[in-house]
Coordinates of C-alpha atoms in Angstrom, one line a residue:
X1 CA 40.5 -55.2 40.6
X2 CA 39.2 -54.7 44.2
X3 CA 37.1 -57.2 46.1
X4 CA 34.4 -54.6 46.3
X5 CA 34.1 -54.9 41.9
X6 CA 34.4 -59.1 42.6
X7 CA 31.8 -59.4 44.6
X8 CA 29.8 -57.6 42.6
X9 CA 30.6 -59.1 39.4
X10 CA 29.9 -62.4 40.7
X11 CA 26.7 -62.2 40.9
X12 CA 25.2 -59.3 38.1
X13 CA 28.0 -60.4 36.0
X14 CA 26.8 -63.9 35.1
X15 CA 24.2 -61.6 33.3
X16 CA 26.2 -61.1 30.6
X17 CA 28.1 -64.7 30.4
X18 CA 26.4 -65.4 26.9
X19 CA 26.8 -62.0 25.1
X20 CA 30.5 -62.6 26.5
X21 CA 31.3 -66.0 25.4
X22 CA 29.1 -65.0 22.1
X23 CA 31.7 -61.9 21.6
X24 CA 35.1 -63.8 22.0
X25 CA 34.1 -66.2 19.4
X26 CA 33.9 -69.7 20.5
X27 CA 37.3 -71.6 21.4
X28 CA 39.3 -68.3 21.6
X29 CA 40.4 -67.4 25.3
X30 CA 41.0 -63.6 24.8
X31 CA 44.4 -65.1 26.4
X32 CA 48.2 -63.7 26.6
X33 CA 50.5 -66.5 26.7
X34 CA 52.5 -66.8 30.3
X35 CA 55.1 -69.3 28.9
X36 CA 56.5 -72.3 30.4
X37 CA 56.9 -71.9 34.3
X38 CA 59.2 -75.2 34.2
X39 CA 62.5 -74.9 35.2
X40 CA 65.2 -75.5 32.5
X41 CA 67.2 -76.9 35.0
X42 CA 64.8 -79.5 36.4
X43 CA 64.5 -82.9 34.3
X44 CA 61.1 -84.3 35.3
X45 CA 59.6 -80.7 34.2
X46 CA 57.2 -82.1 31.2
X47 CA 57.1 -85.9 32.3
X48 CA 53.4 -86.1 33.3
X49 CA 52.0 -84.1 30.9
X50 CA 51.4 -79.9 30.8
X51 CA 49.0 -78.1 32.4
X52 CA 47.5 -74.4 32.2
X53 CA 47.0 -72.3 34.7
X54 CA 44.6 -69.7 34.8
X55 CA 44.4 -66.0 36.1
X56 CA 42.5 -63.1 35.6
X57 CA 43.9 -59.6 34.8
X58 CA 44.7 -57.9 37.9
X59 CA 48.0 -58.4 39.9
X60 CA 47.3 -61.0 42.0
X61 CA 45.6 -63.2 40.3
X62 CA 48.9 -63.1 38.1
X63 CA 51.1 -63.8 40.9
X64 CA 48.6 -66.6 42.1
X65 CA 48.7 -68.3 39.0
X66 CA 52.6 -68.3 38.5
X67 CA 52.4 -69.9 42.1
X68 CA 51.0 -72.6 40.9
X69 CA 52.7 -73.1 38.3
X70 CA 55.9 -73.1 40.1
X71 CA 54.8 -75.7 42.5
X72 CA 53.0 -78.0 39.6
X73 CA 56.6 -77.3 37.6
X74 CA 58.5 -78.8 40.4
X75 CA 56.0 -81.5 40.7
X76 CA 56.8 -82.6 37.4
X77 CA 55.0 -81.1 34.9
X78 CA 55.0 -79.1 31.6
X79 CA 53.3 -75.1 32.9
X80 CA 51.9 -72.2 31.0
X81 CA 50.1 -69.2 32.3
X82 CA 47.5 -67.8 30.9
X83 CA 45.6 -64.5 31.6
X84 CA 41.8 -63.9 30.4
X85 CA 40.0 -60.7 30.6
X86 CA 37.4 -62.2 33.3
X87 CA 35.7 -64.5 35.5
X88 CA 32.8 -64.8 32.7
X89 CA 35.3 -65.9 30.4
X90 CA 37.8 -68.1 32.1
X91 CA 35.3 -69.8 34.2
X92 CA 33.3 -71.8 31.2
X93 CA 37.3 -73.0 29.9
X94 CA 37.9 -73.8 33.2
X95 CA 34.8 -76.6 33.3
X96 CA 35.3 -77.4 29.2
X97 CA 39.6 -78.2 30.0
X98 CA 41.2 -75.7 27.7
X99 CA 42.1 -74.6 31.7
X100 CA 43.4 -76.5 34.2
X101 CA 43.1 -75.1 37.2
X102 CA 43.1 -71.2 38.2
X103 CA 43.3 -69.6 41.6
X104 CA 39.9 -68.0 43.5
X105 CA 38.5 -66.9 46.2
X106 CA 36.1 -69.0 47.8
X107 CA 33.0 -66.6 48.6
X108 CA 33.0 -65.1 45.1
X109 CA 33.5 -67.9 43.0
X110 CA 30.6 -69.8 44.9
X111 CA 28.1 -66.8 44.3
X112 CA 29.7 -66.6 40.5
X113 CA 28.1 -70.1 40.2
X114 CA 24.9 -69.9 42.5
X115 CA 23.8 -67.1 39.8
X116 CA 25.1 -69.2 37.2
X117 CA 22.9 -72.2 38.7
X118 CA 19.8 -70.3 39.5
X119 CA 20.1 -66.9 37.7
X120 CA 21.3 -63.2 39.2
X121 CA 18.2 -62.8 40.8
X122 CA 17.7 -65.8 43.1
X123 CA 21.1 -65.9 44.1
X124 CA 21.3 -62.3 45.0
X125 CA 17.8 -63.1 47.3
X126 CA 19.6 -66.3 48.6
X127 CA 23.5 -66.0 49.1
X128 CA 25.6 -69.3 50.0
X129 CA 28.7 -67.7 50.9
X130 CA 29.4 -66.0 54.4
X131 CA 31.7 -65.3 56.8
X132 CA 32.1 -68.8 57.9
X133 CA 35.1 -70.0 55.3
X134 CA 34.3 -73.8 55.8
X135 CA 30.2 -73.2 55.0
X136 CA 31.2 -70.8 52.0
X137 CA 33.8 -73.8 50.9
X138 CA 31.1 -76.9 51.2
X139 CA 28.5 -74.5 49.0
X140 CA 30.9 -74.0 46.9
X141 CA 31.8 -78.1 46.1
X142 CA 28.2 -78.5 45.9
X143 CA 27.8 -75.5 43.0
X144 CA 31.5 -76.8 41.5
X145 CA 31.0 -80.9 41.4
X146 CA 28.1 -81.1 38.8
X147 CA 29.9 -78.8 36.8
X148 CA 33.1 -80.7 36.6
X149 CA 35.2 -79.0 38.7
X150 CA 37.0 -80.0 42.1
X151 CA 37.2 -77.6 44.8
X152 CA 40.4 -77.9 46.9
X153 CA 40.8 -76.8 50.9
X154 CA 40.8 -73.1 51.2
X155 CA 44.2 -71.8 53.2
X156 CA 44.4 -68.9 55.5
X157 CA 45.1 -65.9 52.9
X158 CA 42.5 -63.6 52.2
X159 CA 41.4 -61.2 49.9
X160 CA 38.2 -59.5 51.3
X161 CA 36.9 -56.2 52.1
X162 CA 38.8 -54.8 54.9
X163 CA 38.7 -50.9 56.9
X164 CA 41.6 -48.8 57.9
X165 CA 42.0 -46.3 60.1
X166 CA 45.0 -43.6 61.1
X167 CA 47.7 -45.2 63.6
X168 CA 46.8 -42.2 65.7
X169 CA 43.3 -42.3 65.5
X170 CA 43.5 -45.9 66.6
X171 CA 45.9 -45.3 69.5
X172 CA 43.9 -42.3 70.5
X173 CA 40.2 -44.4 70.8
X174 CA 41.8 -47.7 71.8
X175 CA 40.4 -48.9 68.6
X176 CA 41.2 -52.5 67.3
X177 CA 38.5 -54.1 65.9
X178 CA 34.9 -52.6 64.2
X179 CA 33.3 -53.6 67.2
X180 CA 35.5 -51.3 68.8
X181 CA 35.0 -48.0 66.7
X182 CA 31.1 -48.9 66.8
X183 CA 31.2 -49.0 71.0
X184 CA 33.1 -45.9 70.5
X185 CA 30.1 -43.4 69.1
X186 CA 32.7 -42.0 67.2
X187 CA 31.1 -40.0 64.0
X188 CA 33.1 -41.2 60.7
X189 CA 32.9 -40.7 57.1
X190 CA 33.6 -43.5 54.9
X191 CA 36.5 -43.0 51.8
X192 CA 35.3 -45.3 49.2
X193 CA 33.7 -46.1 46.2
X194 CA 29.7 -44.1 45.9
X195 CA 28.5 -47.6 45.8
X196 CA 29.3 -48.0 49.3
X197 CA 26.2 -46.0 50.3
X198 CA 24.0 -49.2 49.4
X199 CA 26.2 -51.9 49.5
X200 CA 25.8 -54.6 52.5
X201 CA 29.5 -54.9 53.3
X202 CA 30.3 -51.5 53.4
X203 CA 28.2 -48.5 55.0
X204 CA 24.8 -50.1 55.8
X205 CA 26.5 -53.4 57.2
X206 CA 28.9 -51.2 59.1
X207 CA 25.6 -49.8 60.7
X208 CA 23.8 -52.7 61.3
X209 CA 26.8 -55.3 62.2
X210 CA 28.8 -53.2 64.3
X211 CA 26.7 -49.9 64.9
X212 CA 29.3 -47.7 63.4
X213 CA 27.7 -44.0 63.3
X214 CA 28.7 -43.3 59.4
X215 CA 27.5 -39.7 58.5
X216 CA 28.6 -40.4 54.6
X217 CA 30.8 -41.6 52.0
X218 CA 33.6 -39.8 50.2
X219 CA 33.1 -41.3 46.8
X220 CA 37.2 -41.0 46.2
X221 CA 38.0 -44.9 45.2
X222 CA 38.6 -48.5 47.0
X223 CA 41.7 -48.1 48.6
X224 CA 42.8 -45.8 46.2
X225 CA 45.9 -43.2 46.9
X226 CA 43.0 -39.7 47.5
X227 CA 41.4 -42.5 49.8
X228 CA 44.0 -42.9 52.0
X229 CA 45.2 -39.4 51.5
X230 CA 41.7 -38.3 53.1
X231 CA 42.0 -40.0 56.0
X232 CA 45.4 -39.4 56.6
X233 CA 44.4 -35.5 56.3
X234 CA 41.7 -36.2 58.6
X235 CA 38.9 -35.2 56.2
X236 CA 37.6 -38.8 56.4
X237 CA 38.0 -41.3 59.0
X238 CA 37.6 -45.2 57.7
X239 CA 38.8 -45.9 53.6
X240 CA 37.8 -48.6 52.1
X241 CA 40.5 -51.3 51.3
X242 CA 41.3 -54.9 50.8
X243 CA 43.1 -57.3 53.2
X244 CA 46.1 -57.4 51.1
X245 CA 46.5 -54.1 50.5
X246 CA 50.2 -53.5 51.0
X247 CA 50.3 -49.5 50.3
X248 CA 49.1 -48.6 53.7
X249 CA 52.5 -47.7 56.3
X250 CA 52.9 -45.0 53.9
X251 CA 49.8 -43.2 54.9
X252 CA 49.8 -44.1 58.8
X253 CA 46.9 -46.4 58.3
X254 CA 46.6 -49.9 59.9
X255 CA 43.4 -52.0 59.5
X256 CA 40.7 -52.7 62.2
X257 CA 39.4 -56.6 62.7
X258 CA 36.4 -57.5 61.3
X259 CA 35.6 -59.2 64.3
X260 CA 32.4 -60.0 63.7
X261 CA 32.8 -61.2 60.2
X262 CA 31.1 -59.0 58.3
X263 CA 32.7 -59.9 55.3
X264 CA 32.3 -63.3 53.3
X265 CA 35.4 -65.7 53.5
X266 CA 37.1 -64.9 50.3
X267 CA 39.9 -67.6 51.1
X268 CA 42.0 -67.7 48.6
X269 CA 41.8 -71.7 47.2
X270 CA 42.6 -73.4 43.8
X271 CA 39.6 -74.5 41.4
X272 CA 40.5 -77.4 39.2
X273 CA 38.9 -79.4 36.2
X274 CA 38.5 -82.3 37.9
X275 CA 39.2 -84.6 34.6
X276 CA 42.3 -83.2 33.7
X277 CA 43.2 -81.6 36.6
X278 CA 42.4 -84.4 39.2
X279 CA 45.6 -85.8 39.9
X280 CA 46.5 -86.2 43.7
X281 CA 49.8 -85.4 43.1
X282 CA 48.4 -82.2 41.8
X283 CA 46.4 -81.4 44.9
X284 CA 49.4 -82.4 47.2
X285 CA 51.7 -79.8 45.4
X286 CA 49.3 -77.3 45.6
X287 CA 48.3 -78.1 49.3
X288 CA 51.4 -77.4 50.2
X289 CA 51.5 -73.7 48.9
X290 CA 47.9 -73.1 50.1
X291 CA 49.1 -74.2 53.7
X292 CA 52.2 -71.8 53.0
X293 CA 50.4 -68.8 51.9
X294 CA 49.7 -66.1 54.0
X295 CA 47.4 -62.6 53.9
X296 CA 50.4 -61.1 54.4
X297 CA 52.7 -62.5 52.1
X298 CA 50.1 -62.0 49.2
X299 CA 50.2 -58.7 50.4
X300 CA 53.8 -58.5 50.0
X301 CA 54.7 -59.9 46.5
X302 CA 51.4 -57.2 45.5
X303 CA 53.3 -54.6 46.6
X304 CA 56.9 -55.9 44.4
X305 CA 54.7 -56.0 41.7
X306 CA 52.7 -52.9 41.8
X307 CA 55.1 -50.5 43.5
X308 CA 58.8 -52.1 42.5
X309 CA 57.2 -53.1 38.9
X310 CA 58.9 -57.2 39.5
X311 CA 57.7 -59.6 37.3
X312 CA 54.8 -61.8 39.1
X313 CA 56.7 -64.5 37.5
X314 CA 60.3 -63.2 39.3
X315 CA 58.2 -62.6 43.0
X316 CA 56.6 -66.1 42.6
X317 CA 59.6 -67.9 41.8
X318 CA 61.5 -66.0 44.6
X319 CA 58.7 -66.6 47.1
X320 CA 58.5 -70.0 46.3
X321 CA 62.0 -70.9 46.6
X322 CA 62.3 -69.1 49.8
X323 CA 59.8 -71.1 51.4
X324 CA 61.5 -74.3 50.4
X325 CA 58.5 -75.1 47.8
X326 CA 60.3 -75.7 45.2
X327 CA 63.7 -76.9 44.0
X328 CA 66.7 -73.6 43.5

């Protein structure tokens, strides 16, 4: 899923939260079982209880959630994974406890529950996340708390909109941030999705924000491989991607800064039920891998999972271990 389709679904998709929860029939999760995360070989796996983890269906949300339940494994507890189709879905089990805890990102989930709150229509007139991660994250507690749900710190890995350019292109304008192709006057077309003609964080924000001179979008996909293709070839100049989008040495491309913040902080952060969930041992071990986690390493175990087909289970236990988060 790209960060272009979250966005988007967090706030029209609340529309259809009750024909959704309607359709999957009450209780039922729409869920693949995960299994136990706990280590076989660790004894005080299981002693304080079990605890599910949460992820939606795209890859890293998957290796996310087997993150956590690596760390809460090695903190002593009993882990399973499961997947659900959606935010609309897995949100509402998130606040009733058949979830534990699931992984987000901060800007999306706090719009997901400002429509929620105050319907699609107001929260789409009056946004609470920005670019500012620490005024997206205390929106976000104030939307979370009534609800049940406890909001833990945000680390520095993020999954946002981000732009990417040719190596040579860059080199050739002195180009390193937005900022700096906008000062440049340089003419570009935009390889992306077509709803990147109208949407604020892609073509018109590029115009307004940084004064990037777009003459059009090439309607060929969010970071997609024609995308990156295009630009490569030169028939584009600027794709579309996502700050952990590991696929892009392949094609010459490198990203430019969003130096002016353009894009809301989608910090990736955990989201708990606060009942079940609210354990301070539980926060600790997770703190610890939020502190860890890096844009580039989510990047990374992406890419083993997408390109070299791992298991996000395998890449999350192997991360994990090599960062000396849990025991080998």
């Amino acid at each position: 899923m790209s960060r272009t389709s979250r966005i988007a679904g967090a706030v029209i998709g609340i529309v259809a939260l009750a024909g959704s929860l309607a359709a999957c029939g009450g209780d039922s999760l729409e869920k693949d079982k995960g299994g136990s995360a706990a280590s076989a070989g660790d004894k005080d796996a299981g002693k304080k209880g079990s605890l599910v983890v949460g992820a939606a269906a795209f890859t890293e949300s998957k290796v996310l959630a087997q993150l956590y339940a690596g760390v809460l494994a090695d903190a002593g507890y009993s882990t399973s994974v499961t997947t659900v189709k959606n935010r609309e879905l897995y949100e509402p089990s998130l606040e009733k406890g058949e979830i534990d805890v699931v992984p987000e990102y901060a800007a999306t989930i706090a719009e997901f529950l400002n429509a929620k709150a105050n319907g699609a229509k107001a929260a789409a007139s009056k946004p609470v996340a920005s670019g500012d991660v620490a005024a997206t994250v205390a929106a976000l507690e104030k939307l979370a708390t009534p609800r049940g749900l406890k909001v833990l710190p945000a680390g520095q890995a993020v999954d946002q909109n981000a732009f990417a350019v040719t190596k040579e292109f860059a080199g050739k304008n002195k180009l390193k941030t937005l900022s700096d192709l906008g000062a440049s006057k340089i003419k570009v077309k935009i390889a992306a999705g077509d709803e990147c003609e109208v949407r604020p964080f892609c073509a018109p924000g590029l115009k307004k924000t940084y004064g990037i001179d777009v003459t059009g979008v090439d309607p060929s996909g969010v970071g997609t491989p024609q995308s990156k293709q295009a630009v490569k070839d030169g028939k584009d100049q600027l794709v579309l991607t996502t700050t952990t989008d590991a696929v892009l040495d392949p094609f010459g491309l490198v990203l430019l800064e969003d130096d002016k913040k353009l894009q809301n902080a989608d910090n990736v952060l955990p989201v708990l039920n606060a009942k079940d969930a609210g354990a301070q041992d539980i926060a600790d071990a997770l703190a610890e891998l939020t502190a860890a986690l890096t844009t580039q390493d989510l990047a990374e175990l992406n890419r083993k999972v997408d390109a070299e087909r791992a298991k996000p289970a395998d890449v999350a236990k192997e991360y994990l271990e090599s960062k000396g988060l849990i025991k080998k």
